[in-house]
Coordinates of C-alpha atoms and ligand atoms in Angstrom, one line a residue:
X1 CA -18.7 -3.6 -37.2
X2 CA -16.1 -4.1 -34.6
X3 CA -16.2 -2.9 -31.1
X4 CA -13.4 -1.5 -29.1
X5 CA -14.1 -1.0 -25.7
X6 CA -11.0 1.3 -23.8
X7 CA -11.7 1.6 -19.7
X8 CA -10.2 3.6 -16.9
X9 CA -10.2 1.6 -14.1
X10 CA -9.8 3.9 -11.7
X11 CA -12.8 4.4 -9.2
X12 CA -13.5 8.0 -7.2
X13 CA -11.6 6.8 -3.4
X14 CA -11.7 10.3 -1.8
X15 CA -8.0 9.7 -0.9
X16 CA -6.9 12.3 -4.0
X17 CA -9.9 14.6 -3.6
X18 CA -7.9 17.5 -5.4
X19 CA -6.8 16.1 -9.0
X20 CA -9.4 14.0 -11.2
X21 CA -9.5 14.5 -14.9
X22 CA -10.7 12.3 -17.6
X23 CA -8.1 10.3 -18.8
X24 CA -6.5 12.0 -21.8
X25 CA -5.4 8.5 -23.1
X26 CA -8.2 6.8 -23.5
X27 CA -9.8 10.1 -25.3
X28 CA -6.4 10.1 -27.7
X29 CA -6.6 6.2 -28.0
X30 CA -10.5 7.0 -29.2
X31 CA -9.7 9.7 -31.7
X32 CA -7.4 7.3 -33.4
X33 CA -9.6 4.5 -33.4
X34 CA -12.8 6.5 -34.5
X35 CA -10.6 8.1 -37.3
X36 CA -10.4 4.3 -38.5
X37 CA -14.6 4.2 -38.4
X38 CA -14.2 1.3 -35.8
X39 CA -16.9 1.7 -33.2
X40 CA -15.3 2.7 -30.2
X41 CA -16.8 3.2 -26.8
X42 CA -14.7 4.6 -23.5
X43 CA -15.4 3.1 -20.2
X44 CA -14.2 6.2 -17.9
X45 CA -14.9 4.4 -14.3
X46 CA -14.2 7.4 -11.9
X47 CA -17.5 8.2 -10.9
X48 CA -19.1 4.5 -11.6
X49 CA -19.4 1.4 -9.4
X50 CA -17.8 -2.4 -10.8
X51 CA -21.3 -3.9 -11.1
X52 CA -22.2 -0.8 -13.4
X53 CA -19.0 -1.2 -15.3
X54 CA -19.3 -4.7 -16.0
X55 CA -23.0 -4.7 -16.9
X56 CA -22.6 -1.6 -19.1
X57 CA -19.4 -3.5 -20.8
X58 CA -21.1 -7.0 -21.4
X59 CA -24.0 -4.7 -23.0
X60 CA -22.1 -2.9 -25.5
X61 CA -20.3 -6.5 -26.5
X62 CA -17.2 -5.9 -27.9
X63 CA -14.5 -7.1 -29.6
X64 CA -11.8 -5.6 -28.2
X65 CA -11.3 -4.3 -24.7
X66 CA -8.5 -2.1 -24.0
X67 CA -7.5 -1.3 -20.6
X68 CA -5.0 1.8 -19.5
X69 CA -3.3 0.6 -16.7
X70 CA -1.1 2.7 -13.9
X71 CA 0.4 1.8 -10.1
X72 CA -2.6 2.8 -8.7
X73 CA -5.0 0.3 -11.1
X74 CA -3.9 -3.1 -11.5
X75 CA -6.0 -4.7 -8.9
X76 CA -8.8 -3.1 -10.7
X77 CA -8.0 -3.6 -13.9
X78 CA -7.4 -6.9 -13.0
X79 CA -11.0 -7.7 -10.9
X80 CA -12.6 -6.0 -14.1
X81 CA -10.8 -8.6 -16.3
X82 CA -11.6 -11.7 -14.6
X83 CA -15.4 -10.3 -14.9
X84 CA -15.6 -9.5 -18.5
X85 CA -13.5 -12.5 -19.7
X86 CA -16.2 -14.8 -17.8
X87 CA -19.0 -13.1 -19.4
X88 CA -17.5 -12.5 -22.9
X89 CA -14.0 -15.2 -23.1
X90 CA -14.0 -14.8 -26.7
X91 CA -13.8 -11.4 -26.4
X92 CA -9.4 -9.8 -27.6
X93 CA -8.0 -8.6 -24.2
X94 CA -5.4 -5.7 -24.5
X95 CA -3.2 -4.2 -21.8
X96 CA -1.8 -0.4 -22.2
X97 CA -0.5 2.8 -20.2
X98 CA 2.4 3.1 -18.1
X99 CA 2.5 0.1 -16.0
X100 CA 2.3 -2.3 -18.9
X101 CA 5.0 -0.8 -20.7
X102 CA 7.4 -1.4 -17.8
X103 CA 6.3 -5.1 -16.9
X104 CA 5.0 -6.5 -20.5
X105 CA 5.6 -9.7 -19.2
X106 CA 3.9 -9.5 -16.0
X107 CA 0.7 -8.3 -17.8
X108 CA 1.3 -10.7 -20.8
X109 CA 0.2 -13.2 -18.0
X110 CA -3.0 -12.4 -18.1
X111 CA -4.0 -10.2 -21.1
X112 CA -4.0 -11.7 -24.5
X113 CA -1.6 -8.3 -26.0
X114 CA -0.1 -5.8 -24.0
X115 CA 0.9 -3.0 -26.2
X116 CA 4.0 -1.0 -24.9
X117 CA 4.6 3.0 -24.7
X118 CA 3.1 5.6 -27.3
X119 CA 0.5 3.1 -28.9
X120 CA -2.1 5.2 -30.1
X121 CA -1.1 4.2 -34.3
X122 CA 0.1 1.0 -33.6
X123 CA -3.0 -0.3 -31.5
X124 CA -5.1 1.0 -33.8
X125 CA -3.9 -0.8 -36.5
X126 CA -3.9 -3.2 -35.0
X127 CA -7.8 -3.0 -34.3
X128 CA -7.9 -2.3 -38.0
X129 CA -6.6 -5.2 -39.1
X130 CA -8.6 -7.7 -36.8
X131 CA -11.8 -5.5 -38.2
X132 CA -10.6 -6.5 -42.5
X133 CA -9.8 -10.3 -41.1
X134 CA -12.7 -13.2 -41.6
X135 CA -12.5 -13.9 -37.8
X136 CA -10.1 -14.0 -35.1
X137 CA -8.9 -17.2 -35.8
X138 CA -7.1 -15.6 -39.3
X139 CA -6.5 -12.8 -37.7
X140 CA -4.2 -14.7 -35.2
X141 CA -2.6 -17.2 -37.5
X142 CA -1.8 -14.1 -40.4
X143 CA -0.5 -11.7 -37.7
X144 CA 2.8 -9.5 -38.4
X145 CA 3.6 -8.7 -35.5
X146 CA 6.3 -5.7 -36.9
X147 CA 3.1 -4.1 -38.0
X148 CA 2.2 -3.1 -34.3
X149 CA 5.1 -1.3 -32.7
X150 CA 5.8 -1.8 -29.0
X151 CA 3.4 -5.5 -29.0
X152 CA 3.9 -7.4 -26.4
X153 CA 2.8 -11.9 -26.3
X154 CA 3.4 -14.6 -24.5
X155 CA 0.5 -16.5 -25.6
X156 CA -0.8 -15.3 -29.1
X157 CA 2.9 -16.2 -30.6
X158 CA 6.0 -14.8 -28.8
X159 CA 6.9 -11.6 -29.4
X160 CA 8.0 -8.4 -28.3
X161 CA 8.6 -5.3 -30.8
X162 CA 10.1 -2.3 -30.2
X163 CA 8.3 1.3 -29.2
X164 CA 8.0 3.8 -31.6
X165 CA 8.2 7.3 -30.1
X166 CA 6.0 9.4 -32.9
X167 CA 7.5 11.8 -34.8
X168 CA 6.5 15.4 -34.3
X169 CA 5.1 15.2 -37.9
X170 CA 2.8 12.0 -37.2
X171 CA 1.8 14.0 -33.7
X172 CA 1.0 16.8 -35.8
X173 CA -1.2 14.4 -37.9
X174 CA -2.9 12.8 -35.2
X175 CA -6.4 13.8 -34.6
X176 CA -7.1 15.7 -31.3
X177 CA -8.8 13.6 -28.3
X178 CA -11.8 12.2 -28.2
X179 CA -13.4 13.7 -25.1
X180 CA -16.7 13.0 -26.3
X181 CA -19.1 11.0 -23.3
X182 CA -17.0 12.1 -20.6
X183 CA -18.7 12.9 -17.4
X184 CA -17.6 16.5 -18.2
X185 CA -20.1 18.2 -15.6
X186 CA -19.0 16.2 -12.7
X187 CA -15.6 16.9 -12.9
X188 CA -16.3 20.5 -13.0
X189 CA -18.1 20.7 -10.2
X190 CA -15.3 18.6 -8.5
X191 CA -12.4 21.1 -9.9
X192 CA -14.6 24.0 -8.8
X193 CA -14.5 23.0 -5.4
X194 CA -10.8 22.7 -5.0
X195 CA -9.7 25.7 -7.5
X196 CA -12.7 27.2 -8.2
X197 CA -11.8 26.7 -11.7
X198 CA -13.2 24.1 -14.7
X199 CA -10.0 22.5 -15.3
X200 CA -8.8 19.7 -17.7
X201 CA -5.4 18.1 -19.0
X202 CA -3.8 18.6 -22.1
X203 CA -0.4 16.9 -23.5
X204 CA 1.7 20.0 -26.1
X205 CA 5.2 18.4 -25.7
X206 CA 6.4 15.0 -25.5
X207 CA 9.1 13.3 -24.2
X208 CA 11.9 14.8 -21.5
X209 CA 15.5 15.2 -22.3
X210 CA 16.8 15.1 -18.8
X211 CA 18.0 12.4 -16.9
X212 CA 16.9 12.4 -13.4
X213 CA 18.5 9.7 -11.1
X214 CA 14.6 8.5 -10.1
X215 CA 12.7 9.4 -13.2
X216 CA 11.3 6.6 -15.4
X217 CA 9.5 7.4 -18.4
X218 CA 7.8 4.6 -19.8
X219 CA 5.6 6.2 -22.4
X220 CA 6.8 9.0 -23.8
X221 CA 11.2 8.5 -23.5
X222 CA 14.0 10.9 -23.8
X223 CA 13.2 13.2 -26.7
X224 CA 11.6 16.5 -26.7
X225 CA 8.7 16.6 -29.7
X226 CA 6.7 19.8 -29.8
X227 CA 3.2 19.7 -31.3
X228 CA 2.4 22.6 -33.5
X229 CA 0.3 25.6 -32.3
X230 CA -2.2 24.7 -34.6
X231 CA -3.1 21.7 -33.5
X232 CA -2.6 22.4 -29.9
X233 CA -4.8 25.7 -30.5
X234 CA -7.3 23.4 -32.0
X235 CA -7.7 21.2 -29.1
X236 CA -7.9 23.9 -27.0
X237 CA -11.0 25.1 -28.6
X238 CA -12.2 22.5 -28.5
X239 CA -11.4 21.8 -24.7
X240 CA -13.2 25.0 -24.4
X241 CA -16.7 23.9 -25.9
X242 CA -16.9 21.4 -23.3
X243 CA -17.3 24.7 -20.9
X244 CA -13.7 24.1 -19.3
X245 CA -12.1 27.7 -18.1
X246 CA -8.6 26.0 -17.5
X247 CA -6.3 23.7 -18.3
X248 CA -3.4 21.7 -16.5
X249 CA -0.5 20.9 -19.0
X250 CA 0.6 17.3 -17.9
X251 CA 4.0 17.9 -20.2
X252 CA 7.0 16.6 -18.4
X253 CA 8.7 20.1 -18.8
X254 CA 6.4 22.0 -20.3
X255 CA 9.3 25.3 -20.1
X256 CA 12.3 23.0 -21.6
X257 CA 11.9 24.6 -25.2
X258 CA 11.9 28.4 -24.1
X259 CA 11.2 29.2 -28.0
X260 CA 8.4 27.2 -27.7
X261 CA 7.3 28.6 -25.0
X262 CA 7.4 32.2 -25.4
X263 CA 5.1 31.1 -28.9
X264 CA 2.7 29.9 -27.4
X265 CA 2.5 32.2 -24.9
X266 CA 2.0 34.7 -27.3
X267 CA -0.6 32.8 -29.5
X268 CA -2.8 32.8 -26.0
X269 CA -2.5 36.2 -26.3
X270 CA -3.7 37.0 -29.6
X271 CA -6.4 33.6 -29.6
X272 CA -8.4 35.3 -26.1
X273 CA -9.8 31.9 -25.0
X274 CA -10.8 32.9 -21.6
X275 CA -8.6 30.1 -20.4
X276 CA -6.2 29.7 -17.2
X277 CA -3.5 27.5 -17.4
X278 CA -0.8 26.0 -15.1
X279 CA 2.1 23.6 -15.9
X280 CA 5.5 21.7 -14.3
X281 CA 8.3 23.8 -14.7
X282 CA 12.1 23.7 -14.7
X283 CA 13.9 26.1 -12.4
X284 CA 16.2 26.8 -15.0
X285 CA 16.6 28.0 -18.3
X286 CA 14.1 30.9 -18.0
X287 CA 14.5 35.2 -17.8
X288 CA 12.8 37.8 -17.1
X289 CA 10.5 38.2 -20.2
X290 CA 9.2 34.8 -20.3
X291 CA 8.1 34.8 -16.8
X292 CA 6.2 38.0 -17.3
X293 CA 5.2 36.4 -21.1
X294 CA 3.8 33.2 -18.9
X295 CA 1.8 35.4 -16.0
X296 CA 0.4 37.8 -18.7
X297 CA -0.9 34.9 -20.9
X298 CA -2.7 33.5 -18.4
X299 CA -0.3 31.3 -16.6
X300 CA -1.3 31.2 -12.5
X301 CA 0.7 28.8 -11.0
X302 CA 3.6 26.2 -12.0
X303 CA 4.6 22.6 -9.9
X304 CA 8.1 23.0 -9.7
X305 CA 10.0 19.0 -9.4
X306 CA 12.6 21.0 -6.5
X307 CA 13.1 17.6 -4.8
X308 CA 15.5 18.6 -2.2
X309 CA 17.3 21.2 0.5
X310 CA 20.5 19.5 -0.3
X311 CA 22.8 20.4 -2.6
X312 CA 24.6 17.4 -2.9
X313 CA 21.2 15.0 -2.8
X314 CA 20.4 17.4 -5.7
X315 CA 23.3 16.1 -7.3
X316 CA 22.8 12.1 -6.6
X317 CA 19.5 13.0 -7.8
X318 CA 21.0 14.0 -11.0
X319 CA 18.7 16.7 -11.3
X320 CA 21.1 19.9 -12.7
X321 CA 19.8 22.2 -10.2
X322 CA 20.8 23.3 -6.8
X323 CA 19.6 25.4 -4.5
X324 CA 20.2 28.9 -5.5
X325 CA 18.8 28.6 -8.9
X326 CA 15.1 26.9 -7.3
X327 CA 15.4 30.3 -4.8
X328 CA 15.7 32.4 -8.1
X329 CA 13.0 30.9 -10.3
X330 CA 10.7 30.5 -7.3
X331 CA 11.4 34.6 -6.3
X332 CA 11.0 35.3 -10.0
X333 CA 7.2 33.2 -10.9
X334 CA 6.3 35.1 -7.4
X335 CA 7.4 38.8 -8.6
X336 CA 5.1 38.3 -11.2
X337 CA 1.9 36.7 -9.6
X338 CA 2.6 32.9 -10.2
X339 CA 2.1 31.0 -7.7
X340 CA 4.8 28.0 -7.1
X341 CA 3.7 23.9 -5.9
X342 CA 6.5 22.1 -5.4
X343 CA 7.5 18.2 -5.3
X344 CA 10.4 16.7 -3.2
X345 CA 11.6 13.5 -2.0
X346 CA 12.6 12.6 1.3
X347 CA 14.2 9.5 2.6
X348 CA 16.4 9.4 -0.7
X349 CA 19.1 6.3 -0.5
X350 CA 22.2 8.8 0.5
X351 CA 20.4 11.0 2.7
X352 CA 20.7 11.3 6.5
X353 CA 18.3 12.7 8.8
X354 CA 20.3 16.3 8.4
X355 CA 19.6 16.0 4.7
X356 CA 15.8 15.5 5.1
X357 CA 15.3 18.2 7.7
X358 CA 17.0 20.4 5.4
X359 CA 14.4 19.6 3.0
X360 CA 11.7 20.2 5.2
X361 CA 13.1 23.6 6.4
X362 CA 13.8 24.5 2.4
X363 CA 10.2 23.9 1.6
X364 CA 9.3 26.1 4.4
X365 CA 10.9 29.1 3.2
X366 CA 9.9 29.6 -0.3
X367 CA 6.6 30.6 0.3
X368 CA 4.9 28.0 -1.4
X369 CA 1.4 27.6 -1.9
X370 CA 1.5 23.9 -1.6
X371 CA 4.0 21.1 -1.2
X372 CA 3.8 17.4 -1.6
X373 CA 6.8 14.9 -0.4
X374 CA 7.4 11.7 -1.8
X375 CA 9.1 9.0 -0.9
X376 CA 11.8 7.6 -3.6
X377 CA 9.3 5.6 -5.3
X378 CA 12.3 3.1 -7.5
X379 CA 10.8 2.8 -10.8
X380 CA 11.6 0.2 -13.6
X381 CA 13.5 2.1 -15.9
X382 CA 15.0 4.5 -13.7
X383 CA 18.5 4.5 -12.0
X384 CA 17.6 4.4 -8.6
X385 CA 15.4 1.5 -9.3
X386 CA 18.9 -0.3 -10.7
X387 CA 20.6 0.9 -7.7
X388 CA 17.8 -0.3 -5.4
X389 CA 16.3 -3.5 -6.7
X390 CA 18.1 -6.1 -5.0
X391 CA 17.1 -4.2 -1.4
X392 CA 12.8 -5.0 -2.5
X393 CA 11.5 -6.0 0.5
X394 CA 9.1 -8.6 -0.9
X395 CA 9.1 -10.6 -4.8
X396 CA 6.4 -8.1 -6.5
X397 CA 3.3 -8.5 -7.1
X398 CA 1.2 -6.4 -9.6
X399 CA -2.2 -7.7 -7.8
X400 CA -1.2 -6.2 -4.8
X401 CA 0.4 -2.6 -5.8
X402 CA -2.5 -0.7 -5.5
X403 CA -1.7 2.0 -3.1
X404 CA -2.4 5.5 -3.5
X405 CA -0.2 7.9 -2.1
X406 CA 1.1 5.3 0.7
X407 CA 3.9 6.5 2.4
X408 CA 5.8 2.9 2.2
X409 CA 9.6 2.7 1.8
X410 CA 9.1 -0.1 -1.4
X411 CA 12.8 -1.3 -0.6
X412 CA 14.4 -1.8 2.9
X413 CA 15.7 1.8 4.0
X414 CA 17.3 3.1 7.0
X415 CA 14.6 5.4 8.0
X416 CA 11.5 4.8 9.6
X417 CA 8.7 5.3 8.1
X418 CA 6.3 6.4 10.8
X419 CA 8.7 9.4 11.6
X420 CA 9.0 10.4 8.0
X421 CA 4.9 10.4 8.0
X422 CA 5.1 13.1 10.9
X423 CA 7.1 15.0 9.9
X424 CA 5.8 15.5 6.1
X425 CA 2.6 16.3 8.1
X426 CA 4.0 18.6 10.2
X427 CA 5.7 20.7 7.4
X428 CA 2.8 20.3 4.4
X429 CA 0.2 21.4 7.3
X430 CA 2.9 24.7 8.2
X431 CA 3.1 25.0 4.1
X432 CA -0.8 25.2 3.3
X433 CA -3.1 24.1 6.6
X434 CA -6.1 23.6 4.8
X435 CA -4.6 21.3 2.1
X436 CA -3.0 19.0 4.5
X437 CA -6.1 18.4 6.2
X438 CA -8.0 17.2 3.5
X439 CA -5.0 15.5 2.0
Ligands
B12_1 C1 -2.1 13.7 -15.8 C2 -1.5 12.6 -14.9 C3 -2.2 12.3 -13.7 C4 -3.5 12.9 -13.4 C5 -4.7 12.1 -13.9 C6 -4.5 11.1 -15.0 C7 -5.6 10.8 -15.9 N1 -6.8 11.0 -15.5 O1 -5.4 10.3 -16.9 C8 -3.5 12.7 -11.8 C9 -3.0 14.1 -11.3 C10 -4.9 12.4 -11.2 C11 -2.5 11.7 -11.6 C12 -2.4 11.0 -10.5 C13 -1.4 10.0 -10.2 N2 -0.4 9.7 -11.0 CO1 -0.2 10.4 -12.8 N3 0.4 11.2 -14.4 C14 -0.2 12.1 -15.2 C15 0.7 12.4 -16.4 C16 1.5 13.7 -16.0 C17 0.1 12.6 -17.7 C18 -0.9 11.4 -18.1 C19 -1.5 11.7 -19.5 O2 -2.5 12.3 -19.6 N4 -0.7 11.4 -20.5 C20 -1.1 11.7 -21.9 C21 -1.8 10.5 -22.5 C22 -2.0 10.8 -24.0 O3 -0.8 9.4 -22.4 P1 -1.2 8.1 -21.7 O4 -2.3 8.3 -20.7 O5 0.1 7.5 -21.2 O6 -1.7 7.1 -22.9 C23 -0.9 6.7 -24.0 C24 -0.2 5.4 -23.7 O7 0.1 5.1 -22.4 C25 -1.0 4.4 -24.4 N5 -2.1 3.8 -23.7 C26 -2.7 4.2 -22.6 N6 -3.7 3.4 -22.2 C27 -3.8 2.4 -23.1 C28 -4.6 1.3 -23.3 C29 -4.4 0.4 -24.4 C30 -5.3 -0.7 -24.5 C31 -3.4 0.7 -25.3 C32 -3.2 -0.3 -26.4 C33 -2.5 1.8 -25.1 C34 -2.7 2.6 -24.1 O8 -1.5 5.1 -25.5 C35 -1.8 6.4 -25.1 C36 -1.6 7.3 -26.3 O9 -0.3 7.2 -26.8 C37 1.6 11.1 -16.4 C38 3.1 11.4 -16.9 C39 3.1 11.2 -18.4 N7 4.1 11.8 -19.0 O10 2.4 10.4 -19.0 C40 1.7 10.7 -14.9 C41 1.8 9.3 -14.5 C42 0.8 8.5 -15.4 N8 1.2 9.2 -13.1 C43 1.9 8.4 -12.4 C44 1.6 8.2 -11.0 C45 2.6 7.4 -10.2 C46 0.5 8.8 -10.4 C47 0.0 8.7 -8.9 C48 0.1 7.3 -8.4 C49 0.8 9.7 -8.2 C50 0.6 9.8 -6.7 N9 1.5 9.3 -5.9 O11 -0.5 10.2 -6.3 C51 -1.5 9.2 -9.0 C52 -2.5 8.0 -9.1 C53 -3.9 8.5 -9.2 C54 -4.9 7.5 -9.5 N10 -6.0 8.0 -10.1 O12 -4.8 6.3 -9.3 C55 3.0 7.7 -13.1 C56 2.6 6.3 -13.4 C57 3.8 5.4 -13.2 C58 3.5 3.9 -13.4 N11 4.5 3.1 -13.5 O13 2.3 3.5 -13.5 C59 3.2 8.6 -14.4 C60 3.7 7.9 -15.7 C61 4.2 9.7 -14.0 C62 5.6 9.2 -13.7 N12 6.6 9.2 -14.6 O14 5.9 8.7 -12.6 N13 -1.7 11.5 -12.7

């Protein structure tokens, strides 16, 4: 039978203390795989220690290891690598996830495949395939590569397909993660001392049909697909035997599809799960009645992508809000008991120091519960990475990005960084002085 093994290789560092969950894509990845009856085994490494993950992955010897690679992970994923290949080099070596799927060819280095975007069908076919072949020498020599969508090699034959965002009919078809064997009980206990609630990720919609100047969205692209409430409601059952009491919708914009939305708020209202549930949100497109529909359904707080104080940064942002319209939504969630996060970035190429303190001073007045600043972090993929990339400071290298939450300007900007660092301080610890202390 043919082992897949799929790891996480993201260890506990205290830096994040507030947001762990098992990752959802090694759970969806499983589901797929297991609905194939290949042998599939996930290799979650939050809470473990690289000698324990290498020894537990030698033991279970598989075929195929998979790794889900963001920012934050390479160096990890890459130390893991090195490990497993030298105990196991015949062994199929697969890179996936969001970093990947903006530098194939970076990772096509030094995994054998690196499978771009949505590739929870296409890797597992291709897993099926290497499972009906007489050894991985045929398999290699017969391969189609158009059967695997978004494949990535430089050294198994050249070749690079296309990414194939599902339809919301195969999404539909899918089944629901695999969250079988995750340390369930030690995230709780984590989430309960931050929220005091049991909470989890879910994905309902995919995709995001707006085009913000510094947004990059290398898995899941442009267009909106909504799941069914079936299926969705069938996940969250079963997200609910796993003795969860809330869940955090990872959606892009979860409240782009108001119809959608006001559905499912509804069906939460007839199911009676017993669960909380908080979401990003748009400052836009919303009334009355649906925020009221949100709160009464269980909804008790939204992360709101505000950005900026500015006006005009808000336009070079690209983001189709401005200011008045954040004050509204953020007046209406409060009227009716939601509490409001909200995201911004400071230090945007365009601003000036007036521009940033006006961000500050916005955050300040909205009443927030919390408040995180970024700054612009130029993504592959995004506009402000096109506008940017010649001004890199240094020729990148994925061994070394493995920061979490650094403030670091990645190109050369006009503002220093050490002031920028104060002064986030200063406001997120006037915003919410407990969380900026632990931040
Ligand atoms: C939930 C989430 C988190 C959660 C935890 C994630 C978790 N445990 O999985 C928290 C809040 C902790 C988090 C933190 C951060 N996150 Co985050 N997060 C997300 C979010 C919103 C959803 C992820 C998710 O569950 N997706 C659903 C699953 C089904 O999709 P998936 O994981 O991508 O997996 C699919 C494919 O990628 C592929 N795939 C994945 N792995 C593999 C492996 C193989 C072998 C194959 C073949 C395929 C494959 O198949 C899967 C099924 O289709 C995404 C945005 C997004 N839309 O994806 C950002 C995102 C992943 N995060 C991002 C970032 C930058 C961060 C932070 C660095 C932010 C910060 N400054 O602190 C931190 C890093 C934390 C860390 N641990 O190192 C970026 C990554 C960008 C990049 N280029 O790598 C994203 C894409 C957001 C964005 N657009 O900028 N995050």
């Amino acid at each position: 039978m043919t082992k897949v093994l799929l790891i996480y290789p993201y260890f506990q560092t205290g830096k994040n203390p507030d947001v762990l969950f098992p990752p959802l894509g090694l759970a969806s990845l499983s589901a797929q795989l297991r609905e194939k009856n290949l042998d599939t085994m996930k290799m979650d490494c939050t809470f473990l220690t690289k000698p324990k993950v290498i020894e537990s992955s030698v033991s279970y010897s598989p075929d195929i290891v998979g790794f889900y690679i963001m920012t934050t992970m390479s160096k990890n994923a890459l130390d893991l690598l090195k490990a497993i290949k030298k105990a196991m080099p015949d062994c199929i070596f697969v890179a996936g996830g969001p970093l990947p799927s903006l530098y194939p060819s970076k990772f096509a280095e030094k995994f054998d495949f690196v499978f771009k975007g949505e590739a929870v069908v296409s890797f597992a076919e291709f897993c099926s395939d290497y499972h009906l072949s007489k050894s991985k020498d045929e398999f290699f020599a017969k391969m189609d590569s158009h059967r695997y969508a978004g494949i990535f090699s430089k050294s198994n034959g050249l070749f690079d397909e296309p990414v194939m965002h599902l339809s919301e009919q195969q999404l539909n078809s899918l089944p629901i993660p695999d969250r079988r064997g995750f340390p369930h009980e030690i995230y709780q206990i984590q989430s309960m001392q931050i929220s005091k609630k049991k909470t989890t990720t879910i994905m309902m919609t995919y995709g995001c049909p707006h085009h913000c100047d510094f947004c990059s969205k290398p898995i899941f692209g442009d267009v909106l697909r909504i799941r069914s409430l079936d299926s969705i409601f069938d996940e969250l059952k079963d997200i609910v035997s796993y003795g969860y009491d809330s869940v955090w919708i990872a959606d892009d914009t979860f409240t782009c599809n108001t119809t959608f939305l006001k559905n499912f708020c509804e069906r939460m209202l007839v199911e009676k799960l017993g669960l909380s549930w908080s979401c990003l949100s748009r400052v836009d497109r919303m009334d009355a009645e649906t925020y009221r529909l949100m709160k009464d359904s269980g909804c008790n707080k939204v992360y709101l992508g505000i950005e900026s104080g500015n006006d005009e940064i808000l336009k070079l942002m690209n983001k189709g809000t401005d200011k008045a319209m954040i004050e509204h939504a953020v007046s209406a969630f409060h009227h009716v008991g939601i509490a409001c996060c909200g995201f911004f970035i400071v230090g945007y190429p365009g601003e000036t120091i007036k521009t940033i303190e006006e961000t500050f001073s916005f955050a300040l007045s909205l009443g927030l519960e919390q408040a995180t600043f970024n700054l612009p972090y130029p993504l592959p993929g995004s506009k402000l990475y096109e506008r940017v990339t010649g001004l890199y400071r240094d020729e990148w290298n994925f061994e070394d990005w493995n920061f979490e939450n650094e403030p670091t300007f990645l190109f050369e900007s006009e503002f220093d960084p050490k002031w920028m660092q104060q002064r986030i301080e200063e406001t997120m610890h006037a915003i919410n002085p407990s969380h900026s202390e632990s931040a």
